[in-house]
mmCIF file of C-alpha atoms in Angstrom:
data_model
loop_
_atom_site.group_PDB
_atom_site.id
_atom_site.type_symbol
_atom_site.label_atom_id
_atom_site.label_comp_id
_atom_site.label_asym_id
_atom_site.label_seq_id
_atom_site.Cartn_x
_atom_site.Cartn_y
_atom_site.Cartn_z
ATOM 1 C CA MET A 11 150.813 61.675 95.079
ATOM 2 C CA LEU A 12 152.623 62.857 91.921
ATOM 3 C CA LEU A 13 150.360 60.716 89.740
ATOM 4 C CA LEU A 14 147.312 62.189 91.485
ATOM 5 C CA LEU A 15 148.504 65.736 90.846
ATOM 6 C CA ILE A 16 149.132 64.947 87.174
ATOM 7 C CA PHE A 17 145.636 63.439 86.916
ATOM 8 C CA PHE A 18 143.968 66.527 88.408
ATOM 9 C CA SER A 19 146.084 68.788 86.201
ATOM 10 C CA LEU A 20 145.006 66.927 83.069
ATOM 11 C CA CYS A 21 141.341 67.032 84.125
ATOM 12 C CA PHE A 22 141.513 70.775 84.723
ATOM 13 C CA SER A 23 143.213 71.486 81.393
ATOM 14 C CA ALA A 24 140.666 69.362 79.533
ATOM 15 C CA LYS A 25 137.705 71.103 81.159
ATOM 16 C CA ALA A 26 135.361 72.552 78.528
ATOM 17 C CA SER A 27 135.258 76.325 78.309
ATOM 18 C CA TYR A 28 132.944 76.590 75.288
ATOM 19 C CA LEU A 29 130.084 74.780 73.668
ATOM 20 C CA LEU A 30 130.026 74.374 69.917
ATOM 21 C CA ILE A 31 126.540 74.086 68.436
ATOM 22 C CA PRO A 32 127.371 72.392 65.109
ATOM 23 C CA MET A 33 125.106 73.268 62.184
ATOM 24 C CA ASP A 34 126.405 70.924 59.514
ATOM 25 C CA ASP A 35 124.449 68.054 58.027
ATOM 26 C CA MET A 36 125.778 65.298 60.279
ATOM 27 C CA GLY A 37 126.527 67.187 63.477
ATOM 28 C CA GLN A 38 123.119 68.673 64.359
ATOM 29 C CA LYS A 39 119.973 66.644 65.006
ATOM 30 C CA ASP A 40 117.635 69.665 65.187
ATOM 31 C CA HIS A 41 118.847 72.693 63.242
ATOM 32 C CA LEU A 42 115.682 74.710 63.852
ATOM 33 C CA LYS A 43 115.727 74.359 67.635
ATOM 34 C CA ALA A 44 119.439 75.245 67.594
ATOM 35 C CA TYR A 45 118.437 78.759 66.538
ATOM 36 C CA GLY A 46 115.967 78.903 69.398
ATOM 37 C CA LEU A 47 118.679 77.799 71.805
ATOM 38 C CA THR A 48 120.997 80.523 70.484
ATOM 39 C CA TYR A 49 118.239 83.115 70.854
ATOM 40 C CA TRP A 50 117.639 81.940 74.438
ATOM 41 C CA VAL A 51 121.347 82.355 75.244
ATOM 42 C CA LEU A 52 121.220 85.915 73.916
ATOM 43 C CA GLU A 53 118.195 86.549 76.150
ATOM 44 C CA GLN A 54 120.398 85.636 79.107
ATOM 45 C CA GLN A 55 122.659 88.527 78.025
ATOM 46 C CA ILE A 56 125.402 86.129 76.961
ATOM 47 C CA LYS A 57 127.189 86.887 73.706
ATOM 48 C CA VAL A 58 127.443 84.220 71.010
ATOM 49 C CA LYS A 59 129.861 83.844 68.112
ATOM 50 C CA TRP A 60 128.281 82.830 64.803
ATOM 51 C CA LEU A 61 130.957 80.909 62.918
ATOM 52 C CA LEU A 62 130.086 81.661 59.317
ATOM 53 C CA ASN A 63 130.729 78.743 56.935
ATOM 54 C CA TYR A 64 132.228 76.632 59.727
ATOM 55 C CA LYS A 65 130.321 73.355 60.022
ATOM 56 C CA GLY A 66 127.240 74.829 58.393
ATOM 57 C CA GLY A 67 127.287 78.119 60.295
ATOM 58 C CA SER A 68 127.840 76.851 63.843
ATOM 59 C CA PHE A 69 127.412 78.784 67.075
ATOM 60 C CA LEU A 70 130.113 79.152 69.749
ATOM 61 C CA ILE A 71 128.763 79.680 73.258
ATOM 62 C CA PRO A 72 130.435 79.876 76.709
ATOM 63 C CA ASP A 73 130.178 76.579 78.563
ATOM 64 C CA LEU A 74 127.699 76.944 81.405
ATOM 65 C CA GLU A 75 125.794 74.164 83.124
ATOM 66 C CA GLU A 76 122.416 75.810 82.498
ATOM 67 C CA ILE A 77 123.186 76.099 78.785
ATOM 68 C CA ARG A 78 124.146 72.427 78.572
ATOM 69 C CA ARG A 79 120.905 71.558 80.314
ATOM 70 C CA GLU A 80 118.897 73.750 77.949
ATOM 71 C CA CYS A 81 120.512 72.028 74.957
ATOM 72 C CA GLN A 82 119.499 68.663 76.355
ATOM 73 C CA ILE A 83 115.934 69.794 77.037
ATOM 74 C CA ARG A 84 115.535 71.174 73.523
ATOM 75 C CA GLY A 85 117.258 68.261 71.821
ATOM 76 C CA VAL A 86 120.060 70.392 70.397
ATOM 77 C CA SER A 87 123.394 68.709 69.616
ATOM 78 C CA PHE A 88 126.526 70.272 71.108
ATOM 79 C CA GLU A 89 130.231 69.600 71.512
ATOM 80 C CA LEU A 90 132.443 70.493 74.474
ATOM 81 C CA LEU A 91 135.560 72.496 73.627
ATOM 82 C CA SER A 92 138.600 73.344 75.706
ATOM 83 C CA ASP A 93 140.148 76.793 75.530
ATOM 84 C CA ALA A 94 142.927 75.398 73.374
ATOM 85 C CA LYS A 95 140.548 73.711 70.926
ATOM 86 C CA THR A 96 138.375 76.840 70.756
ATOM 87 C CA GLN A 97 141.357 79.044 69.958
ATOM 88 C CA SER A 98 142.496 76.563 67.322
ATOM 89 C CA ILE A 99 139.095 76.762 65.616
ATOM 90 C CA LEU A 100 139.038 80.574 65.756
ATOM 91 C CA ASP A 101 142.562 80.745 64.336
ATOM 92 C CA PHE A 102 141.508 78.422 61.514
ATOM 93 C CA ILE A 103 138.466 80.583 60.763
ATOM 94 C CA ASP A 104 140.572 83.744 60.842
ATOM 95 C CA SER A 105 143.010 82.406 58.264
ATOM 96 C CA PRO A 106 142.921 84.427 55.011
ATOM 97 C CA SER A 107 142.772 81.155 53.089
ATOM 98 C CA GLN A 108 139.399 80.206 54.625
ATOM 99 C CA ASN A 109 136.064 81.655 53.498
ATOM 100 C CA MET A 110 134.895 81.893 57.096
ATOM 101 C CA ASP A 111 134.375 84.503 59.783
ATOM 102 C CA ALA A 112 133.286 84.767 63.402
ATOM 103 C CA VAL A 113 130.493 87.295 63.923
ATOM 104 C CA VAL A 114 129.505 88.337 67.437
ATOM 105 C CA LEU A 115 125.794 88.175 68.285
ATOM 106 C CA GLU A 116 125.125 90.629 71.076
ATOM 107 C CA LYS A 117 121.421 90.955 71.884
ATOM 108 C CA ALA A 118 118.215 89.013 71.271
ATOM 109 C CA PRO A 119 116.201 91.059 68.752
ATOM 110 C CA LYS A 120 112.623 91.919 69.637
ATOM 111 C CA ILE A 121 110.389 90.366 66.979
ATOM 112 C CA ALA A 122 107.042 91.481 65.576
ATOM 113 C CA VAL A 123 104.837 89.591 63.130
ATOM 114 C CA TYR A 124 102.432 91.697 61.075
ATOM 115 C CA THR A 125 99.338 89.513 60.910
ATOM 116 C CA PRO A 126 95.559 89.981 61.297
ATOM 117 C CA GLU A 127 93.875 89.023 64.539
ATOM 118 C CA GLY A 128 92.553 85.491 64.504
ATOM 119 C CA GLN A 129 94.878 84.321 61.736
ATOM 120 C CA ALA A 130 95.804 80.668 62.251
ATOM 121 C CA PRO A 131 99.535 80.674 63.149
ATOM 122 C CA TRP A 132 100.182 77.521 61.104
ATOM 123 C CA ASP A 133 99.210 79.325 57.913
ATOM 124 C CA ASP A 134 102.449 81.299 58.014
ATOM 125 C CA ALA A 135 105.894 79.731 57.828
ATOM 126 C CA VAL A 136 107.539 82.342 60.054
ATOM 127 C CA THR A 137 105.101 82.057 62.960
ATOM 128 C CA MET A 138 105.305 78.264 62.676
ATOM 129 C CA VAL A 139 109.078 78.143 62.866
ATOM 130 C CA LEU A 140 109.252 80.750 65.622
ATOM 131 C CA THR A 141 106.855 78.637 67.665
ATOM 132 C CA TYR A 142 108.729 75.409 66.946
ATOM 133 C CA ALA A 143 112.131 76.966 67.732
ATOM 134 C CA GLU A 144 110.660 78.546 70.901
ATOM 135 C CA ILE A 145 111.566 82.081 69.875
ATOM 136 C CA PRO A 146 109.139 84.648 71.353
ATOM 137 C CA TYR A 147 107.341 87.144 69.148
ATOM 138 C CA GLU A 148 104.480 89.619 69.319
ATOM 139 C CA THR A 149 101.822 90.333 66.722
ATOM 140 C CA VAL A 150 100.932 93.722 65.263
ATOM 141 C CA TYR A 151 98.513 94.815 62.596
ATOM 142 C CA ASP A 152 97.279 97.998 60.949
ATOM 143 C CA THR A 153 96.273 99.823 64.136
ATOM 144 C CA GLU A 154 99.602 99.218 65.859
ATOM 145 C CA VAL A 155 101.624 100.071 62.748
ATOM 146 C CA LEU A 156 99.794 103.357 62.225
ATOM 147 C CA GLN A 157 100.371 104.197 65.889
ATOM 148 C CA ASP A 158 104.137 103.867 65.334
ATOM 149 C CA GLU A 159 104.475 100.783 67.541
ATOM 150 C CA LEU A 160 107.000 99.291 65.125
ATOM 151 C CA LEU A 161 109.589 101.462 66.866
ATOM 152 C CA LEU A 162 109.417 98.966 69.755
ATOM 153 C CA TYR A 163 110.794 96.139 67.596
ATOM 154 C CA ASP A 164 114.094 95.223 65.946
ATOM 155 C CA TRP A 165 112.681 92.817 63.341
ATOM 156 C CA LEU A 166 109.391 92.714 61.472
ATOM 157 C CA HIS A 167 107.863 89.895 59.444
ATOM 158 C CA LEU A 168 105.069 90.595 56.992
ATOM 159 C CA HIS A 169 102.508 87.813 56.984
ATOM 160 C CA HIS A 170 101.195 86.804 53.527
ATOM 161 C CA GLU A 171 99.405 90.123 53.170
ATOM 162 C CA ASP A 172 97.945 91.934 50.179
ATOM 163 C CA PHE A 173 98.941 95.589 50.504
ATOM 164 C CA THR A 174 97.155 96.578 47.277
ATOM 165 C CA GLY A 175 93.604 96.351 48.656
ATOM 166 C CA GLN A 176 92.576 93.568 46.236
ATOM 167 C CA PHE A 177 91.973 91.008 48.997
ATOM 168 C CA GLY A 178 94.646 88.624 47.836
ATOM 169 C CA LYS A 179 93.274 88.418 44.280
ATOM 170 C CA PHE A 180 91.103 85.545 45.562
ATOM 171 C CA TYR A 181 87.994 86.935 43.862
ATOM 172 C CA ARG A 182 87.551 84.396 41.084
ATOM 173 C CA ALA A 183 87.887 81.242 43.168
ATOM 174 C CA TYR A 184 86.617 82.304 46.579
ATOM 175 C CA ARG A 185 84.301 85.320 46.255
ATOM 176 C CA ALA A 186 81.248 83.282 47.333
ATOM 177 C CA THR A 187 82.904 81.501 50.267
ATOM 178 C CA PRO A 188 82.010 82.595 53.811
ATOM 179 C CA TRP A 189 85.629 83.159 54.841
ATOM 180 C CA TYR A 190 86.329 85.508 51.909
ATOM 181 C CA ILE A 191 83.135 87.488 52.507
ATOM 182 C CA GLU A 192 83.901 87.794 56.215
ATOM 183 C CA GLU A 193 87.545 88.792 55.746
ATOM 184 C CA LYS A 194 86.582 91.444 53.193
ATOM 185 C CA LYS A 195 83.941 92.785 55.566
ATOM 186 C CA GLN A 196 86.406 92.918 58.466
ATOM 187 C CA ALA A 197 89.075 94.655 56.366
ATOM 188 C CA GLU A 198 86.615 97.308 55.217
ATOM 189 C CA ALA A 199 85.407 97.869 58.778
ATOM 190 C CA LEU A 200 88.969 98.272 60.048
ATOM 191 C CA ALA A 201 89.836 100.717 57.261
ATOM 192 C CA THR A 202 86.782 102.809 58.142
ATOM 193 C CA LYS A 203 87.660 102.709 61.832
ATOM 194 C CA LEU A 204 91.152 103.954 61.001
ATOM 195 C CA GLY A 205 89.715 106.869 59.015
ATOM 196 C CA PHE A 206 90.074 105.649 55.430
ATOM 197 C CA ASN A 207 87.455 105.353 52.707
ATOM 198 C CA LYS A 208 89.020 102.271 51.128
ATOM 199 C CA VAL A 209 91.055 99.277 52.201
ATOM 200 C CA SER A 210 93.662 100.142 49.562
ATOM 201 C CA GLN A 211 94.158 103.563 51.176
ATOM 202 C CA ALA A 212 94.596 102.015 54.625
ATOM 203 C CA LYS A 213 97.067 99.449 53.322
ATOM 204 C CA LEU A 214 99.091 102.128 51.547
ATOM 205 C CA ALA A 215 99.342 104.101 54.779
ATOM 206 C CA VAL A 216 100.532 100.958 56.565
ATOM 207 C CA ALA A 217 103.061 100.193 53.808
ATOM 208 C CA LYS A 218 104.479 103.708 54.108
ATOM 209 C CA LYS A 219 104.857 103.326 57.887
ATOM 210 C CA ILE A 220 106.705 100.048 57.328
ATOM 211 C CA ARG A 221 108.872 101.764 54.731
ATOM 212 C CA ASP A 222 109.744 104.470 57.258
ATOM 213 C CA TYR A 223 110.530 101.812 59.862
ATOM 214 C CA VAL A 224 113.060 100.209 57.527
ATOM 215 C CA VAL A 225 114.550 103.510 56.388
ATOM 216 C CA GLY A 226 115.044 104.394 60.051
ATOM 217 C CA GLY A 227 117.081 101.258 60.695
ATOM 218 C CA GLY A 228 114.591 98.390 61.019
ATOM 219 C CA PHE A 229 114.900 94.862 59.637
ATOM 220 C CA MET A 230 111.971 93.699 57.494
ATOM 221 C CA PHE A 231 111.361 90.180 56.212
ATOM 222 C CA ALA A 232 108.528 89.204 53.873
ATOM 223 C CA MET A 233 107.357 86.041 52.152
ATOM 224 C CA CYS A 234 104.980 85.152 49.337
ATOM 225 C CA SER A 235 102.479 87.882 48.384
ATOM 226 C CA ALA A 236 103.715 90.311 51.053
ATOM 227 C CA THR A 237 106.819 90.842 48.899
ATOM 228 C CA ASP A 238 105.476 92.079 45.566
ATOM 229 C CA SER A 239 102.184 93.508 46.879
ATOM 230 C CA PHE A 240 104.166 95.706 49.298
ATOM 231 C CA ASP A 241 106.214 97.209 46.492
ATOM 232 C CA ILE A 242 103.180 97.520 44.200
ATOM 233 C CA ALA A 243 101.287 99.458 46.876
ATOM 234 C CA LEU A 244 104.176 101.901 47.291
ATOM 235 C CA SER A 245 104.523 102.328 43.533
ATOM 236 C CA ALA A 246 100.802 103.059 43.103
ATOM 237 C CA GLU A 247 100.523 105.826 45.699
ATOM 238 C CA GLY A 248 97.755 108.209 44.602
ATOM 239 C CA ILE A 249 96.600 105.868 41.800
ATOM 240 C CA ASP A 250 93.473 103.706 41.826
ATOM 241 C CA ILE A 251 94.533 100.229 40.636
ATOM 242 C CA CYS A 252 91.541 98.394 42.178
ATOM 243 C CA GLU A 253 88.549 97.205 40.149
ATOM 244 C CA PRO A 254 84.950 97.880 41.371
ATOM 245 C CA MET A 255 84.491 94.536 43.156
ATOM 246 C CA PHE A 256 87.363 95.506 45.444
ATOM 247 C CA ASP A 257 86.688 99.149 46.260
ATOM 248 C CA GLY A 258 83.328 100.094 44.716
ATOM 249 C CA ASP A 259 84.553 102.266 41.834
ATOM 250 C CA PRO A 260 86.523 101.772 38.585
ATOM 251 C CA SER A 261 90.296 101.775 38.443
ATOM 252 C CA ASP A 262 92.243 104.471 36.674
ATOM 253 C CA PRO A 263 92.305 103.336 32.995
ATOM 254 C CA ALA A 264 95.854 104.636 32.586
ATOM 255 C CA TYR A 265 97.246 103.412 35.891
ATOM 256 C CA GLN A 266 100.096 101.368 34.397
ATOM 257 C CA SER A 267 101.688 104.481 32.873
ATOM 258 C CA LYS A 268 101.532 106.263 36.232
ATOM 259 C CA ILE A 269 103.351 103.641 38.330
ATOM 260 C CA ASN A 270 106.318 105.175 40.190
ATOM 261 C CA TYR A 271 109.041 102.540 40.397
ATOM 262 C CA SER A 272 111.313 104.851 42.367
ATOM 263 C CA ASN A 273 109.062 104.303 45.401
ATOM 264 C CA THR A 274 109.709 100.563 45.603
ATOM 265 C CA PHE A 275 112.222 98.557 47.632
ATOM 266 C CA ALA A 276 113.174 95.759 45.249
ATOM 267 C CA PHE A 277 111.220 95.756 42.000
ATOM 268 C CA THR A 278 111.029 97.863 38.857
ATOM 269 C CA ASP A 279 109.524 97.873 35.350
ATOM 270 C CA PHE A 280 106.794 95.389 36.281
ATOM 271 C CA ILE A 281 103.412 95.191 34.572
ATOM 272 C CA LEU A 282 100.349 94.971 36.799
ATOM 273 C CA GLU A 283 97.737 92.275 36.212
ATOM 274 C CA ARG A 284 94.544 94.207 35.559
ATOM 275 C CA SER A 285 92.024 91.346 35.500
ATOM 276 C CA PRO A 286 90.369 90.558 38.862
ATOM 277 C CA MET A 287 89.800 87.023 37.566
ATOM 278 C CA VAL A 288 93.545 86.255 37.449
ATOM 279 C CA TYR A 289 95.205 85.098 40.652
ATOM 280 C CA GLU A 290 98.279 87.262 40.153
ATOM 281 C CA PHE A 291 99.413 90.792 41.004
ATOM 282 C CA SER A 292 102.004 91.539 38.348
ATOM 283 C CA SER A 293 104.811 90.309 36.131
ATOM 284 C CA ILE A 294 107.142 90.202 39.149
ATOM 285 C CA ASP A 295 105.993 86.701 40.090
ATOM 286 C CA MET A 296 107.155 83.683 38.077
ATOM 287 C CA THR A 297 104.469 81.192 39.200
ATOM 288 C CA SER A 298 102.630 81.049 35.869
ATOM 289 C CA LYS A 299 105.922 81.064 33.934
ATOM 290 C CA ARG A 300 107.356 77.985 35.664
ATOM 291 C CA LYS A 301 107.946 74.754 33.763
ATOM 292 C CA ILE A 302 109.621 72.740 36.519
ATOM 293 C CA GLN A 303 108.585 69.367 37.919
ATOM 294 C CA LYS A 304 108.334 69.112 41.710
ATOM 295 C CA GLU A 305 110.955 66.365 41.850
ATOM 296 C CA VAL A 306 113.633 68.620 40.348
ATOM 297 C CA ASP A 307 112.483 71.947 41.780
ATOM 298 C CA TYR A 308 115.464 73.225 43.782
ATOM 299 C CA PHE A 309 117.211 76.564 44.123
ATOM 300 C CA SER A 310 120.854 77.192 44.928
ATOM 301 C CA LEU A 311 122.230 79.589 47.504
ATOM 302 C CA MET A 312 124.885 82.009 46.363
ATOM 303 C CA ASN A 313 128.381 81.753 47.819
ATOM 304 C CA PHE A 314 129.564 85.014 49.390
ATOM 305 C CA SER A 315 132.830 85.996 51.047
ATOM 306 C CA ALA A 316 132.270 85.687 54.792
ATOM 307 C CA LYS A 317 135.073 88.116 55.598
ATOM 308 C CA TRP A 318 134.129 90.714 52.979
ATOM 309 C CA ASP A 319 130.351 90.282 52.703
ATOM 310 C CA PRO A 320 129.211 89.110 56.152
ATOM 311 C CA ILE A 321 125.565 90.176 55.722
ATOM 312 C CA PRO A 322 124.609 87.928 52.790
ATOM 313 C CA SER A 323 126.878 85.238 54.241
ATOM 314 C CA MET A 324 124.854 85.268 57.466
ATOM 315 C CA LEU A 325 121.571 85.162 55.587
ATOM 316 C CA CYS A 326 122.703 82.173 53.494
ATOM 317 C CA GLN A 327 124.134 79.975 56.276
ATOM 318 C CA ASN A 328 122.989 76.398 55.745
ATOM 319 C CA HIS A 329 124.091 72.793 55.762
ATOM 320 C CA THR A 330 123.418 72.549 52.032
ATOM 321 C CA ALA A 331 123.738 74.926 49.093
ATOM 322 C CA LEU A 332 120.720 73.357 47.376
ATOM 323 C CA VAL A 333 117.261 74.049 48.840
ATOM 324 C CA LYS A 334 113.969 72.421 47.874
ATOM 325 C CA GLY A 335 111.677 74.750 45.962
ATOM 326 C CA PHE A 336 108.110 75.449 47.087
ATOM 327 C CA MET A 337 105.170 77.316 45.647
ATOM 328 C CA GLY A 338 103.128 80.303 46.788
ATOM 329 C CA GLN A 339 100.937 83.036 45.377
ATOM 330 C CA THR A 340 104.272 84.733 44.768
ATOM 331 C CA THR A 341 106.626 81.811 44.219
ATOM 332 C CA SER A 342 109.677 83.560 42.803
ATOM 333 C CA PHE A 343 110.824 86.781 41.210
ATOM 334 C CA ASP A 344 111.515 87.572 37.575
ATOM 335 C CA PRO A 345 115.136 88.817 37.503
ATOM 336 C CA ASN A 346 114.162 91.370 34.845
ATOM 337 C CA THR A 347 112.048 93.156 37.470
ATOM 338 C CA ILE A 348 114.675 93.240 40.235
ATOM 339 C CA LYS A 349 116.531 96.511 40.809
ATOM 340 C CA SER A 350 120.268 96.439 40.156
ATOM 341 C CA ASN A 351 121.138 97.345 43.758
ATOM 342 C CA VAL A 352 119.240 94.337 45.170
ATOM 343 C CA LEU A 353 121.229 91.203 45.921
ATOM 344 C CA VAL A 354 119.985 87.822 44.671
ATOM 345 C CA MET A 355 120.955 85.249 47.320
ATOM 346 C CA GLY A 356 119.014 82.232 46.041
ATOM 347 C CA LYS A 357 118.319 81.355 42.424
ATOM 348 C CA ASN A 358 116.698 78.580 40.405
ATOM 349 C CA ARG A 359 119.094 78.496 37.478
ATOM 350 C CA VAL A 360 116.966 76.157 35.347
ATOM 351 C CA ASN A 361 114.063 78.606 35.257
ATOM 352 C CA ASN A 362 116.232 81.711 35.732
ATOM 353 C CA GLU A 363 114.221 82.923 38.698
ATOM 354 C CA ALA A 364 115.222 84.569 41.973
ATOM 355 C CA ARG A 365 113.884 82.946 45.149
ATOM 356 C CA TYR A 366 115.628 84.831 47.921
ATOM 357 C CA ILE A 367 116.731 88.489 47.688
ATOM 358 C CA HIS A 368 118.090 91.151 50.020
ATOM 359 C CA GLY A 369 118.598 94.887 49.985
ATOM 360 C CA ILE A 370 119.335 98.020 51.959
ATOM 361 C CA LYS A 371 116.833 100.865 52.354
ATOM 362 C CA GLY A 372 118.082 103.913 54.210
ATOM 363 C CA LYS A 373 119.612 102.671 57.462
ATOM 364 C CA GLY A 374 117.689 99.404 57.407
ATOM 365 C CA PHE A 375 117.501 96.100 55.584
ATOM 366 C CA PHE A 376 114.876 93.973 53.870
ATOM 367 C CA THR A 377 114.751 90.363 52.719
ATOM 368 C CA PHE A 378 112.125 88.927 50.352
ATOM 369 C CA TYR A 379 111.639 85.144 50.224
ATOM 370 C CA GLY A 380 109.394 83.687 47.528
ATOM 371 C CA GLY A 381 106.901 80.916 48.305
ATOM 372 C CA HIS A 382 104.562 80.052 51.166
ATOM 373 C CA ASP A 383 105.855 77.083 53.181
ATOM 374 C CA PRO A 384 109.312 75.516 52.655
ATOM 375 C CA GLU A 385 108.019 72.052 53.582
ATOM 376 C CA ASP A 386 104.609 72.193 51.837
ATOM 377 C CA TYR A 387 105.279 72.287 48.122
ATOM 378 C CA GLN A 388 101.919 73.657 46.973
ATOM 379 C CA HIS A 389 100.148 75.070 50.000
ATOM 380 C CA LYS A 390 96.451 75.709 49.419
ATOM 381 C CA VAL A 391 93.753 77.498 51.400
ATOM 382 C CA GLY A 392 92.615 75.195 54.178
ATOM 383 C CA ASP A 393 95.564 72.813 53.984
ATOM 384 C CA PRO A 394 96.603 71.270 57.328
ATOM 385 C CA LYS A 395 99.468 72.508 59.428
ATOM 386 C CA THR A 396 103.022 71.471 58.573
ATOM 387 C CA GLU A 397 104.475 69.505 61.491
ATOM 388 C CA LEU A 398 107.956 70.923 61.856
ATOM 389 C CA SER A 399 108.898 68.111 64.224
ATOM 390 C CA LEU A 400 109.013 66.035 61.017
ATOM 391 C CA HIS A 401 111.379 68.567 59.400
ATOM 392 C CA PRO A 402 113.843 69.609 62.146
ATOM 393 C CA ASN A 403 116.672 69.983 59.620
ATOM 394 C CA SER A 404 114.758 71.937 56.959
ATOM 395 C CA PRO A 405 117.175 74.066 54.863
ATOM 396 C CA GLY A 406 114.276 76.220 53.653
ATOM 397 C CA TYR A 407 113.205 77.074 57.186
ATOM 398 C CA ARG A 408 116.817 77.745 58.197
ATOM 399 C CA LEU A 409 116.853 80.721 55.839
ATOM 400 C CA ILE A 410 113.999 82.292 57.815
ATOM 401 C CA LEU A 411 115.845 81.797 61.094
ATOM 402 C CA ASN A 412 119.053 83.292 59.677
ATOM 403 C CA ASN A 413 117.097 86.493 59.167
ATOM 404 C CA ILE A 414 115.798 86.430 62.722
ATOM 405 C CA LEU A 415 119.317 86.292 64.194
ATOM 406 C CA PHE A 416 120.726 88.810 61.720
ATOM 407 C CA PRO A 417 119.742 91.923 63.768
ATOM 408 C CA ALA A 418 121.635 90.493 66.751
ATOM 409 C CA ALA A 419 124.960 90.719 64.924
ATOM 410 C CA LYS A 420 127.536 93.333 65.781
ATOM 411 C CA LYS A 421 127.676 95.223 62.531
ATOM 412 C CA LYS A 422 130.799 95.346 60.437
ATOM 413 C CA LYS A 423 131.125 97.678 57.492
ATOM 414 C CA GLN A 424 130.307 95.752 54.326
ATOM 415 C CA LYS A 425 133.301 95.916 51.997
ATOM 416 C CA THR A 426 131.580 95.314 48.658
#
């Protein structure tokens, strides 16, 4: 009888009280779905601890049978922890000698993707990874933004949009293609319906609404051309920077001298590309200045203090500090055009270019990520969908998902 009591006592004490979702290189078989699992747990109104810099930015979750089952269904690796083991890990993380921290995630953020109706979801990295990770999102576009529907959402992604009204600067290569003609026609019709004479005027109005959303406390994430074209549109308020093939009348000959850099989020002192025949918006982008071979094209993530700078630490969580580079219309950012109050979180040191930047605007936050698709090095119009099931441990896609969970964090005052 005594042996039986000891056996039951040992079993009870060893019972798991927490699940650890490891996010290091060896411990997790599907990093991307692990974010979806964490989001799902938050949807169940269960708090999660994000263990910054511990095993690649692991997640600590209460041990419940339905959560174990969900991990198994989604193919997410997990470890069972006793109360004693959990406390030991938290004590280790809390040690002043460790560059780690435990951040509480409280609520699943409501996500909106700014994208035109009918846009193929696989042509945007964010919608692809949200779908793969099984994180729900809703789509909005100009009408919804101008009707202040962004107030319904905690996090907004800007699809690869051109906010300048120059239709992506695709004129030279695609002006005679049916898809370009149709998209231009649809954009002009929507602008008219919304009460604007030009697409550039409609896009400026949308950009200003997005700006107000961020200033009011929203989280905005943008990739590729939605980064620099957003800032360019804000800087050119009241100035015609579009050539006749875009809006039917000449641009202002002196528009460069009238650009207002104080209106932008991230960029300053950039020179606009005037020619409609050049597939480029401005000197912000480094695409044409790159002299890097694909095989050695990587960028490094900056190392921040988890206890003192939790925000950039969250946004940089990964199982590697070196991320494969990838191209886009806006591939990377010239550091000479980045405002001094904007944080560079990812940098290609060989080419001295910023790939991943973050800043604060009013009460809100924004993150700009250069490039189009982290697992498609040189994505082109019409290229097939990237199968994320072939890249479940993609470091480049993890950066997107860090941003999605960021609004769920219980905010601590940033100390630097």
